[in-house]
N, CA, C and O of each residue as an XYZ file, in Angstrom:
740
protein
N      23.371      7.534     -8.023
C      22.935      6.256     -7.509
C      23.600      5.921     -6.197
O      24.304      6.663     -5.512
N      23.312      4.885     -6.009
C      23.586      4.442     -4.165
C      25.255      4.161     -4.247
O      25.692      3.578     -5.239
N      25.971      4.501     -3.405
C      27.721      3.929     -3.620
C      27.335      2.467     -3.020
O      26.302      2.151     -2.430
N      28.555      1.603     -3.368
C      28.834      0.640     -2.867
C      29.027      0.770     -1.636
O      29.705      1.680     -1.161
N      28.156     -0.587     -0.619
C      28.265     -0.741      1.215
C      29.594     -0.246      1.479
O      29.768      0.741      2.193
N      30.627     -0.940      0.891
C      32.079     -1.068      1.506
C      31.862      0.390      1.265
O      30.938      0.824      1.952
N      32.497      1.372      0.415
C      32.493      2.567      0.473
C      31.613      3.446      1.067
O      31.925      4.492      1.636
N      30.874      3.145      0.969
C      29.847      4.101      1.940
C      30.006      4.129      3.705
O      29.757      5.103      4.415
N      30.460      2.861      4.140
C      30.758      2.630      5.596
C      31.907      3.115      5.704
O      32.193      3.721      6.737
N      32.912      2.958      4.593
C      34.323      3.566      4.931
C      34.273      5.562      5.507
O      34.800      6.161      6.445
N      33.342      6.007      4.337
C      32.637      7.033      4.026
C      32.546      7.687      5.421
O      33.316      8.414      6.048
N      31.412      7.205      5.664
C      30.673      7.045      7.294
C      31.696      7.284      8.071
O      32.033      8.413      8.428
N      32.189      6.359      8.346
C      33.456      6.244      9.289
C      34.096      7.273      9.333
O      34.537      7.663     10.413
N      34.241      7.749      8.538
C      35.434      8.855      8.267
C      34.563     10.288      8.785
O      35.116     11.132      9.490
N      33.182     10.415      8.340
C      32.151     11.454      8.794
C      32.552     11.793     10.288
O      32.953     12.808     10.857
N      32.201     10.204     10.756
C      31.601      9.941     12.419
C      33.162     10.481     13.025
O      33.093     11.213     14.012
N      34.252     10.230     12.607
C      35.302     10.318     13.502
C      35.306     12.044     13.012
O      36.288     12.491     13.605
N      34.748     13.051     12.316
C      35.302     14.089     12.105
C      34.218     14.616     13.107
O      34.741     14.898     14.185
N      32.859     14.836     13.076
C      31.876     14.790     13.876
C      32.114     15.000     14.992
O      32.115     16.093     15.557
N      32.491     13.293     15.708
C      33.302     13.113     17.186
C      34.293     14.065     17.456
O      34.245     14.688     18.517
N      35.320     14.292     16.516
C      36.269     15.321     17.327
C      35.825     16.483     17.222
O      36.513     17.352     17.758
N      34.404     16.970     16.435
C      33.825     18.621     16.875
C      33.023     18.131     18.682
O      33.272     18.771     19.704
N      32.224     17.077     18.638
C      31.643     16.904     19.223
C      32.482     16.969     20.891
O      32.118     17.262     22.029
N      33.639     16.561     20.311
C      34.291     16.209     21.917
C      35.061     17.692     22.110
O      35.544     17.854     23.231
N      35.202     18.605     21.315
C      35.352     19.945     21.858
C      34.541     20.356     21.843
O      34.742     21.546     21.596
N      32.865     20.032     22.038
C      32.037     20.620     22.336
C      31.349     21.033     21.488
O      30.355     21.694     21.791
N      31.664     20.770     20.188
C      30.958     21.688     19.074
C      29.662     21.153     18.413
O      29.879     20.013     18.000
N      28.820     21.422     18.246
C      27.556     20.574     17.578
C      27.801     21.776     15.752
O      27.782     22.997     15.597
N      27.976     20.751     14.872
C      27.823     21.123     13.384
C      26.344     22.240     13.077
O      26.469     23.425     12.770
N      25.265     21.667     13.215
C      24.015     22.053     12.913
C      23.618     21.756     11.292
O      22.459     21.461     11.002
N      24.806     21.872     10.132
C      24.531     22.105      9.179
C      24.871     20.386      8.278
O      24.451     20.037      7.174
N      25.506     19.831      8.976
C      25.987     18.869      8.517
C      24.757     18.030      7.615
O      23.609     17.682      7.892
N      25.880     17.863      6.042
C      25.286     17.500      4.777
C      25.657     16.962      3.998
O      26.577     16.499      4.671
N      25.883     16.327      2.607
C      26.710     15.994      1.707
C      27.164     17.198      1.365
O      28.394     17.176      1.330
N      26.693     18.298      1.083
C      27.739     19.249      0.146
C      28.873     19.909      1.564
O      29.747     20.695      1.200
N      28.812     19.620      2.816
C      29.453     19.470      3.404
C      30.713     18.989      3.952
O      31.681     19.275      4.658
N      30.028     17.887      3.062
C      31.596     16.374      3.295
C      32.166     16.445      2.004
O      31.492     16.437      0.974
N      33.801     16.539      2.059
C      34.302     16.671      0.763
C      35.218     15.344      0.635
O      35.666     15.215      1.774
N      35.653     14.447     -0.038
C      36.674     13.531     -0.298
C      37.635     13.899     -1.313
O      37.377     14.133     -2.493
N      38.943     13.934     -0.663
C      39.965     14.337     -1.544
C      40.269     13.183     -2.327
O      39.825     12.035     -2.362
N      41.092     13.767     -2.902
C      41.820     12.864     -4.173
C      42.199     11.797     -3.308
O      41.202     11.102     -3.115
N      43.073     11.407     -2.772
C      43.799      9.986     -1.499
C      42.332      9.336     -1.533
O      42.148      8.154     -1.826
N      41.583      9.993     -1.291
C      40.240      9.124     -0.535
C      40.091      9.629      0.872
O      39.543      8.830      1.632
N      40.487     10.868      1.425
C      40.107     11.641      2.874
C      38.937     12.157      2.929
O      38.356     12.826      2.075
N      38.598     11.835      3.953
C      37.083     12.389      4.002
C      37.451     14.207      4.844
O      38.158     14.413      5.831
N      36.727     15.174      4.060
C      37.304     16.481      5.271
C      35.356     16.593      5.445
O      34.463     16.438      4.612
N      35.332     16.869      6.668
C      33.860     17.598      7.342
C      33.955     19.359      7.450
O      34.272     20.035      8.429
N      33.589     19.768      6.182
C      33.276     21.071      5.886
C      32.296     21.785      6.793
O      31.407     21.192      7.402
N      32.611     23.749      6.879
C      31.639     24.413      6.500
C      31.118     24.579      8.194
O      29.905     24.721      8.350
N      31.805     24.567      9.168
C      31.698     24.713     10.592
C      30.912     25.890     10.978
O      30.786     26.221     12.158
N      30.144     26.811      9.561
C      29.443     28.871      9.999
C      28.446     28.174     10.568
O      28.686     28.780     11.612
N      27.651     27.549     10.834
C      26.471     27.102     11.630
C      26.441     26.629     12.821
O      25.390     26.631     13.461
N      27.978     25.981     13.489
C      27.964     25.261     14.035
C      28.027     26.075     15.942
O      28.426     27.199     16.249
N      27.670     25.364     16.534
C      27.000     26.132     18.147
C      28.349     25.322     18.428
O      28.856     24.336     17.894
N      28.781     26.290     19.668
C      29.292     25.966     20.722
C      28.606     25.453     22.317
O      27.882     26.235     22.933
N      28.847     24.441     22.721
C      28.026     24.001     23.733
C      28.163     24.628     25.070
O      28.898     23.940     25.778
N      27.709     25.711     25.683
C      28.181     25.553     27.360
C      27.726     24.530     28.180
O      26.793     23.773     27.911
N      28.586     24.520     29.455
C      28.667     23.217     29.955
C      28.677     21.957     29.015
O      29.189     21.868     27.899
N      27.891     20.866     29.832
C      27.216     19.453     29.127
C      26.380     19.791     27.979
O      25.315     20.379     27.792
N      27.623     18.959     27.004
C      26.491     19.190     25.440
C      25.079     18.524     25.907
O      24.100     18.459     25.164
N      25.107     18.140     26.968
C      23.269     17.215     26.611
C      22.814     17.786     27.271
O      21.599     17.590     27.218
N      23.163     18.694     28.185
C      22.086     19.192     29.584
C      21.073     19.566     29.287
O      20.162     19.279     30.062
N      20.652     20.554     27.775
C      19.447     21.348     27.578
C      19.698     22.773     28.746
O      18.783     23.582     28.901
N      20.854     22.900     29.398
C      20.503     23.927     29.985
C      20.421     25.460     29.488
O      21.060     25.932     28.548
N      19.694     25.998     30.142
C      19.090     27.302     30.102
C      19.693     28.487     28.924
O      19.050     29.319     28.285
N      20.959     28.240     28.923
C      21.977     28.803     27.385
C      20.857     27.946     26.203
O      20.267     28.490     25.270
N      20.816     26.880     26.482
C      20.848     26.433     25.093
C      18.816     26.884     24.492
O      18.394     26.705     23.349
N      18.210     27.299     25.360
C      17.003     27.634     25.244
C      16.571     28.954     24.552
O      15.403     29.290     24.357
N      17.972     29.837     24.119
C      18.171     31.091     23.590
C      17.579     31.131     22.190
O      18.345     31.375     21.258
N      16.195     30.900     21.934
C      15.874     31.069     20.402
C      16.876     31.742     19.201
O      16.785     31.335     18.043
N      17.694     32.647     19.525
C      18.496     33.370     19.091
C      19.762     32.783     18.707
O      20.533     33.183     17.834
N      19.928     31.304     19.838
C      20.901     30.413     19.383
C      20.083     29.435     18.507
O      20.796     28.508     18.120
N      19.079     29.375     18.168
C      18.636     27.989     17.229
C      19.029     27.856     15.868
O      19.532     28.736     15.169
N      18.652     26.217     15.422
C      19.114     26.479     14.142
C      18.903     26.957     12.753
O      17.689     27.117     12.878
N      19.233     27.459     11.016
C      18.519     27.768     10.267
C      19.041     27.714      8.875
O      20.010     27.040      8.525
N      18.255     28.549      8.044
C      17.698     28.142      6.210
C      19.289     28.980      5.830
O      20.298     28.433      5.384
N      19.102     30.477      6.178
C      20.428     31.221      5.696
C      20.750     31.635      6.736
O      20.286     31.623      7.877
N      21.793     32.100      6.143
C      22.929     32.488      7.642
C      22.388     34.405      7.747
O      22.307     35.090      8.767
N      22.086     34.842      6.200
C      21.704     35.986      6.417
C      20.315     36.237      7.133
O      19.824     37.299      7.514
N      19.850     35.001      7.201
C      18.305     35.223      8.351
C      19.046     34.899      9.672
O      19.499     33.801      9.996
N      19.076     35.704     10.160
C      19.484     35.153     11.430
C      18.967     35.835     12.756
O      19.588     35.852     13.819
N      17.387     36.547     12.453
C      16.770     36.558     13.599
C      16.071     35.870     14.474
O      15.628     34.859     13.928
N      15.746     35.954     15.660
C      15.124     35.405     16.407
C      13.876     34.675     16.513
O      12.719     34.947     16.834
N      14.809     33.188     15.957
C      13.690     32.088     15.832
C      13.374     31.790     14.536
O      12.331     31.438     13.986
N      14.600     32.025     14.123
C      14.250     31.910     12.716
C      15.552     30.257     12.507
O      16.638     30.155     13.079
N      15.025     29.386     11.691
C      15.530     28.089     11.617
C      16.846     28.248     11.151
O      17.036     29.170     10.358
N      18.169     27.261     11.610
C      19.387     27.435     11.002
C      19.734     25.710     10.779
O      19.711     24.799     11.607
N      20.072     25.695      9.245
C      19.991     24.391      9.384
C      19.831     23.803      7.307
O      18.770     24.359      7.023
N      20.048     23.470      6.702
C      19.378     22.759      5.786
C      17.953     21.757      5.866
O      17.942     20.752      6.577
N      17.127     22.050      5.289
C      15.514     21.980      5.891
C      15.888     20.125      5.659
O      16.170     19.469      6.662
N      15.851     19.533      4.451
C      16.669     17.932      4.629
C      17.061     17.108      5.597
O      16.429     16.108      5.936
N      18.596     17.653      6.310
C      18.928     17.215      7.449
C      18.732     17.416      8.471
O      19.101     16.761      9.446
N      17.855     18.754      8.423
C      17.780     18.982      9.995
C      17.195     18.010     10.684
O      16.865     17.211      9.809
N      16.765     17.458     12.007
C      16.558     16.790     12.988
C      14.912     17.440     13.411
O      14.512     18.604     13.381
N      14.378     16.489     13.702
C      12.589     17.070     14.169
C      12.813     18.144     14.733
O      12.197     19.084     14.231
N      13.808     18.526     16.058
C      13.965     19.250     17.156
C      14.672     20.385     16.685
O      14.657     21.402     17.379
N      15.503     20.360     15.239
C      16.143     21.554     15.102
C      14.787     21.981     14.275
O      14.318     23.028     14.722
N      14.061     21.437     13.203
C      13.252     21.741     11.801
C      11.562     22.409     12.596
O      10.571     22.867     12.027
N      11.864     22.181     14.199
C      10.554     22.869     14.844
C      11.274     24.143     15.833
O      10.655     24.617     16.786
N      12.913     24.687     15.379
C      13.238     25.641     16.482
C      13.461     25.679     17.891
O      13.500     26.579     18.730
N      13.621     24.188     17.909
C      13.719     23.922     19.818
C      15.512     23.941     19.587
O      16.190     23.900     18.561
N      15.844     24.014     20.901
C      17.249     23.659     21.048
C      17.788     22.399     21.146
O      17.246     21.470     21.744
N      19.419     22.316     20.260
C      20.126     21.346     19.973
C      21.112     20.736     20.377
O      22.092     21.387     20.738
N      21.122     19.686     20.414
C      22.701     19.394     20.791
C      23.319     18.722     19.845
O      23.121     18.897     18.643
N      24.528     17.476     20.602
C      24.855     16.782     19.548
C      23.756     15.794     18.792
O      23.966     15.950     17.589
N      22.941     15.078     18.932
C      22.106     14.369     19.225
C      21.460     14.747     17.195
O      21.271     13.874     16.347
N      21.300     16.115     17.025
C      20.692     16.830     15.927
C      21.720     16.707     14.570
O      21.297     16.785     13.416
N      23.185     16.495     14.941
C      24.495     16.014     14.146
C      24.002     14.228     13.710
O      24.044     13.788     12.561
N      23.687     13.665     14.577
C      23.823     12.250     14.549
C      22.648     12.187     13.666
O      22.941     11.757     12.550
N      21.304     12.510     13.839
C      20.396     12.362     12.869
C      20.819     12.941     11.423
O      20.494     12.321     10.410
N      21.646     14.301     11.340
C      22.121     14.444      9.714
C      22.752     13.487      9.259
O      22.366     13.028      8.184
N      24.066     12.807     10.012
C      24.760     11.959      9.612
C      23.726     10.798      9.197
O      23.573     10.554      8.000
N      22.851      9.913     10.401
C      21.712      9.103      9.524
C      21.393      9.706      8.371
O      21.707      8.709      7.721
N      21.073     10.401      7.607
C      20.379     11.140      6.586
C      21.286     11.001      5.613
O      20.798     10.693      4.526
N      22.837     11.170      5.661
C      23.297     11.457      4.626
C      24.123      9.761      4.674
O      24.741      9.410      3.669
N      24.059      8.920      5.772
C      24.476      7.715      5.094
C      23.050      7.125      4.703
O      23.109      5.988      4.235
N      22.617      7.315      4.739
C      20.764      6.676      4.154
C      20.707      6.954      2.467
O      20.242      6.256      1.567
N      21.514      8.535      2.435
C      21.529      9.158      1.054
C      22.735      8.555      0.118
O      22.678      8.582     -1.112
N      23.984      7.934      0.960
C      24.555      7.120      0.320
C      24.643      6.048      0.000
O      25.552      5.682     -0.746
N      23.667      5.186      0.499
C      23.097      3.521      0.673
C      22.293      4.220     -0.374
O      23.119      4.437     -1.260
N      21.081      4.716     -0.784
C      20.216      4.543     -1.585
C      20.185      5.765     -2.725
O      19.244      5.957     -3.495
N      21.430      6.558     -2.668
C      21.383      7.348     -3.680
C      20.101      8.065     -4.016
O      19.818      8.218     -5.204
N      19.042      8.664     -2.765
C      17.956      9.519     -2.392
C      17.962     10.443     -1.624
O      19.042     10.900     -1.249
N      17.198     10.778     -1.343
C      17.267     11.832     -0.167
C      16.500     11.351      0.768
O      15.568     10.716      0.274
N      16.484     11.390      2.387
C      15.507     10.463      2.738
C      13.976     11.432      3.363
O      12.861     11.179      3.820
N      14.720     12.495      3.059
C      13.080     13.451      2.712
C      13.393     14.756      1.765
O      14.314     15.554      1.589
N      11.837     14.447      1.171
C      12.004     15.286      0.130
C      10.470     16.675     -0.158
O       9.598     16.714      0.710
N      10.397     17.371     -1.037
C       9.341     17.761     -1.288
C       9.336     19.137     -2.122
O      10.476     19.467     -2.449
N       8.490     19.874     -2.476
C       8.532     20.765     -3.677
C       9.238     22.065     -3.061
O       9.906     22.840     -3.746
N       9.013     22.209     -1.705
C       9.419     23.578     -0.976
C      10.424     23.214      0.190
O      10.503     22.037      0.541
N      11.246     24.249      0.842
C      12.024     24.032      1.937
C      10.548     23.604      2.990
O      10.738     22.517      3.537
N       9.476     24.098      3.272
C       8.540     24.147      4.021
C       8.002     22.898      4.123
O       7.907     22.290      5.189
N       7.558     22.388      2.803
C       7.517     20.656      2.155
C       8.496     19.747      2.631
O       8.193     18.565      2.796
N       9.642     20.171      2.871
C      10.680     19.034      3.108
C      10.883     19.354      5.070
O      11.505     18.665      5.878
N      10.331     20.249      5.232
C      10.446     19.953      6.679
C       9.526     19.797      7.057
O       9.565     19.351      8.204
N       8.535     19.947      6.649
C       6.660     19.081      7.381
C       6.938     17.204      7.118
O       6.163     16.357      7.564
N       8.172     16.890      6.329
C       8.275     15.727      6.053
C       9.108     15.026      6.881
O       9.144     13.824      7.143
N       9.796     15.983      7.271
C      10.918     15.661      8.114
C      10.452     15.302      9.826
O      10.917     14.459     10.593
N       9.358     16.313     10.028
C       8.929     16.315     11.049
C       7.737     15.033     11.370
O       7.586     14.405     12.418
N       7.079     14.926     10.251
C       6.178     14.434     10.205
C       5.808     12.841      9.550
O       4.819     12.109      9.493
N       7.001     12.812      9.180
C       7.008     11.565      8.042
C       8.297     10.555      8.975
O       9.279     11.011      9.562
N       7.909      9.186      8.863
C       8.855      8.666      9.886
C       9.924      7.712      8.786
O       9.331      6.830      8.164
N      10.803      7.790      8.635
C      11.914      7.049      7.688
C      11.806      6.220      7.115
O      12.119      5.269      7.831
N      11.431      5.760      5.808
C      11.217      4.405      5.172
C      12.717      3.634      4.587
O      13.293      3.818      3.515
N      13.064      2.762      5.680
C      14.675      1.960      5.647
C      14.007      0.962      4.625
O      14.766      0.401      3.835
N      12.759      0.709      4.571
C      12.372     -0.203      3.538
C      13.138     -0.098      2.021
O      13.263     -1.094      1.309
N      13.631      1.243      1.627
C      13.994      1.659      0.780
C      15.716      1.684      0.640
O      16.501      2.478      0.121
N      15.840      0.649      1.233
C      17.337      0.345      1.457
C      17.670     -1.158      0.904
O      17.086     -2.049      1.522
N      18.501     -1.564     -0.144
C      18.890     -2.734     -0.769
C      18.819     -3.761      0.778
O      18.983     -3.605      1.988
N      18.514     -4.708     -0.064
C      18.457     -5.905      1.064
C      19.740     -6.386      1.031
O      19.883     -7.452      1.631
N      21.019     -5.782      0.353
C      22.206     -6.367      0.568
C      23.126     -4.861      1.713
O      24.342     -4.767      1.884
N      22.249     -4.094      2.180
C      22.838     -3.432      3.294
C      22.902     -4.277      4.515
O      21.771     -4.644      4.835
N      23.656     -4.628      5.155
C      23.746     -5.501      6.183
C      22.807     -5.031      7.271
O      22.509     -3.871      6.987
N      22.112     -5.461      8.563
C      21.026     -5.681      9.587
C      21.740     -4.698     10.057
O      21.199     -3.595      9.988
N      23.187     -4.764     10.691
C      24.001     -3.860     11.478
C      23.746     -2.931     11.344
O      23.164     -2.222     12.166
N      24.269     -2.490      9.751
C      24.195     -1.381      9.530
C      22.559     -0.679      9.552
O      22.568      0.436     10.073
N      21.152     -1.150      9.069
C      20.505     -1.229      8.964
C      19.622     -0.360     10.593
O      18.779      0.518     10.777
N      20.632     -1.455     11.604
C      20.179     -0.931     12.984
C      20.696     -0.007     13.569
O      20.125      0.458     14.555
N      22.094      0.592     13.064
C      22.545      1.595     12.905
C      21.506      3.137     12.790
O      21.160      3.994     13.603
N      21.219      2.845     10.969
C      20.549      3.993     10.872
C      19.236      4.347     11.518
O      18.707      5.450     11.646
N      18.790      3.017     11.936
C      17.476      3.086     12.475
C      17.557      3.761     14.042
O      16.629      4.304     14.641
N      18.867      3.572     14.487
C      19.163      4.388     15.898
C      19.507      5.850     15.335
O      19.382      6.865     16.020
N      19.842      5.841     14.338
C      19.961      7.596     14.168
C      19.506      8.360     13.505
O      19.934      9.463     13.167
N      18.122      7.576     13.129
C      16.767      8.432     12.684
C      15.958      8.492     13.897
O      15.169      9.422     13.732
N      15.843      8.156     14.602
C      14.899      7.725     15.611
C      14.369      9.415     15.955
O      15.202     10.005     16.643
N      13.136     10.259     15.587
C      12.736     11.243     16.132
C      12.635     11.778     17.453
O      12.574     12.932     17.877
N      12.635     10.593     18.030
C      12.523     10.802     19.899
C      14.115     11.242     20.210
O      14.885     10.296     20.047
N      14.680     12.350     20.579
C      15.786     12.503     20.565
C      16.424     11.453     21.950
O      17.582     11.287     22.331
N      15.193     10.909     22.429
C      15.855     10.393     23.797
C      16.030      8.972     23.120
O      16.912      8.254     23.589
N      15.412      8.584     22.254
C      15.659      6.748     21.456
C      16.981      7.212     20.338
O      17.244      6.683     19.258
N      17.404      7.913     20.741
C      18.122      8.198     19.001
C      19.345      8.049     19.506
O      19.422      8.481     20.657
N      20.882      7.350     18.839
C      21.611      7.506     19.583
C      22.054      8.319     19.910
O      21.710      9.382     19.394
N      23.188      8.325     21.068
C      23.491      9.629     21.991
C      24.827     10.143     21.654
O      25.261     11.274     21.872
N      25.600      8.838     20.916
C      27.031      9.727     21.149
C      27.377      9.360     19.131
O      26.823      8.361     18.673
N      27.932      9.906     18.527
C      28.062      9.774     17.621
C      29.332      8.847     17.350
O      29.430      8.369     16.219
N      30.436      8.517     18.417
C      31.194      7.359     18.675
C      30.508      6.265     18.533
O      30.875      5.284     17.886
N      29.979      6.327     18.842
C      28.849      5.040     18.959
C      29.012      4.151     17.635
O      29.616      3.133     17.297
N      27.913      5.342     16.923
C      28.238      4.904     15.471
C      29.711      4.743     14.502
O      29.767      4.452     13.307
N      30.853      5.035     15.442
C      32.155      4.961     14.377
C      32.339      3.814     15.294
O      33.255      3.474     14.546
N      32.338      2.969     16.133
C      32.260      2.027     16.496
C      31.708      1.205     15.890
O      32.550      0.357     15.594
N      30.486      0.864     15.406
C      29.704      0.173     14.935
C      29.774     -0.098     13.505
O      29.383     -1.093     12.895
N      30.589      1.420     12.888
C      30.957      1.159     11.777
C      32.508      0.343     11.214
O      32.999     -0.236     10.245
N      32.734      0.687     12.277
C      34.444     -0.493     12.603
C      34.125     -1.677     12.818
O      34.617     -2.486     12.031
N      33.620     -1.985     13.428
C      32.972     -3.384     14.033
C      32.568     -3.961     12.469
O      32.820     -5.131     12.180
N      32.086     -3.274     11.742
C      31.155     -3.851     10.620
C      32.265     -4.177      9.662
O      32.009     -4.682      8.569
């Protein structure tokens, strides 16, 4: 079932700041998930499981010409790992990783939406009978926040709605952002 707001933002928080410090050495996750995120006994959040994760040359946002390497995209298993073949959990991936285009950080911030969406409502926020099913949904199906208790606060609310956003250019940009917003809250 759904955790409690307070815990779930604490949760969050703890995601976004592990995230941010891959992000600010450059690293984009790709795989980032719940069976990813582990909480120790104290209550620490650790961000697992870095085999997926790209290294950025140059500007993580540039899109430049490295990052267009089908061969770098993301995917299902690590033992598929030819050319153009998806890397990624079909769930979280991001429209832009779940169609094989290239990623940046931008594709982290939409998992993280996904998996605090999955802790507000104790769902998945796409689903379907096949990996193939859950990414025609992903791609194709636009987020129902409707399905979120009316005692999740607006903030937060506008939060996830910035980091589902499919348009990678409406979606937010820095994943600080959101550990900001989740402090603030």
């Amino acid at each position: 079932g759904p955790m409690p707001i307070e815990e779930a933002v604490r949760v969050a928080k703890q995601i976004a700041e592990a995230v941010e410090a891959a992000h600010d050495k450059g690293v984009v996750h790709r795989d980032l998930k719940p069976a990813n995120v582990n909480i120790t006994p104290d209550g620490n959040v650790k961000v697992l499981d870095f085999g997926l994760a790209k290294a950025l040359v140059g500007d993580p946002m540039s899109g430049d010409a490295a990052d267009h390497d089908l061969s770098l995209s993301p995917t299902l298993t690590q033992a598929m790992t030819g050319l153009g073949v998806l890397l990624g959990t079909a769930g979280y991936m991001s429209p832009e990783q779940a169609r094989g285009k290239p990623v940046d950080r931008r594709a982290d911030i939409w998992a993280f939406g996904c998996i605090v969406y999955e802790m507000l409502t104790g769902q998945r926020l796409f689903t379907g009978e096949t990996a193939t099913d859950v990414i025609g949904a992903v791609v194709h199906k636009e987020p129902d926040l409707d399905e979120l208790s009316s005692k999740v606060p607006p903030q937060i609310r506008r939060l996830l709605d910035r980091c589902l956003q499919k348009d990678v250019n409406r979606r937010l940009q820095s994943i600080g952002d959101a550990r900001i917003a989740l402090q603030e809250w």
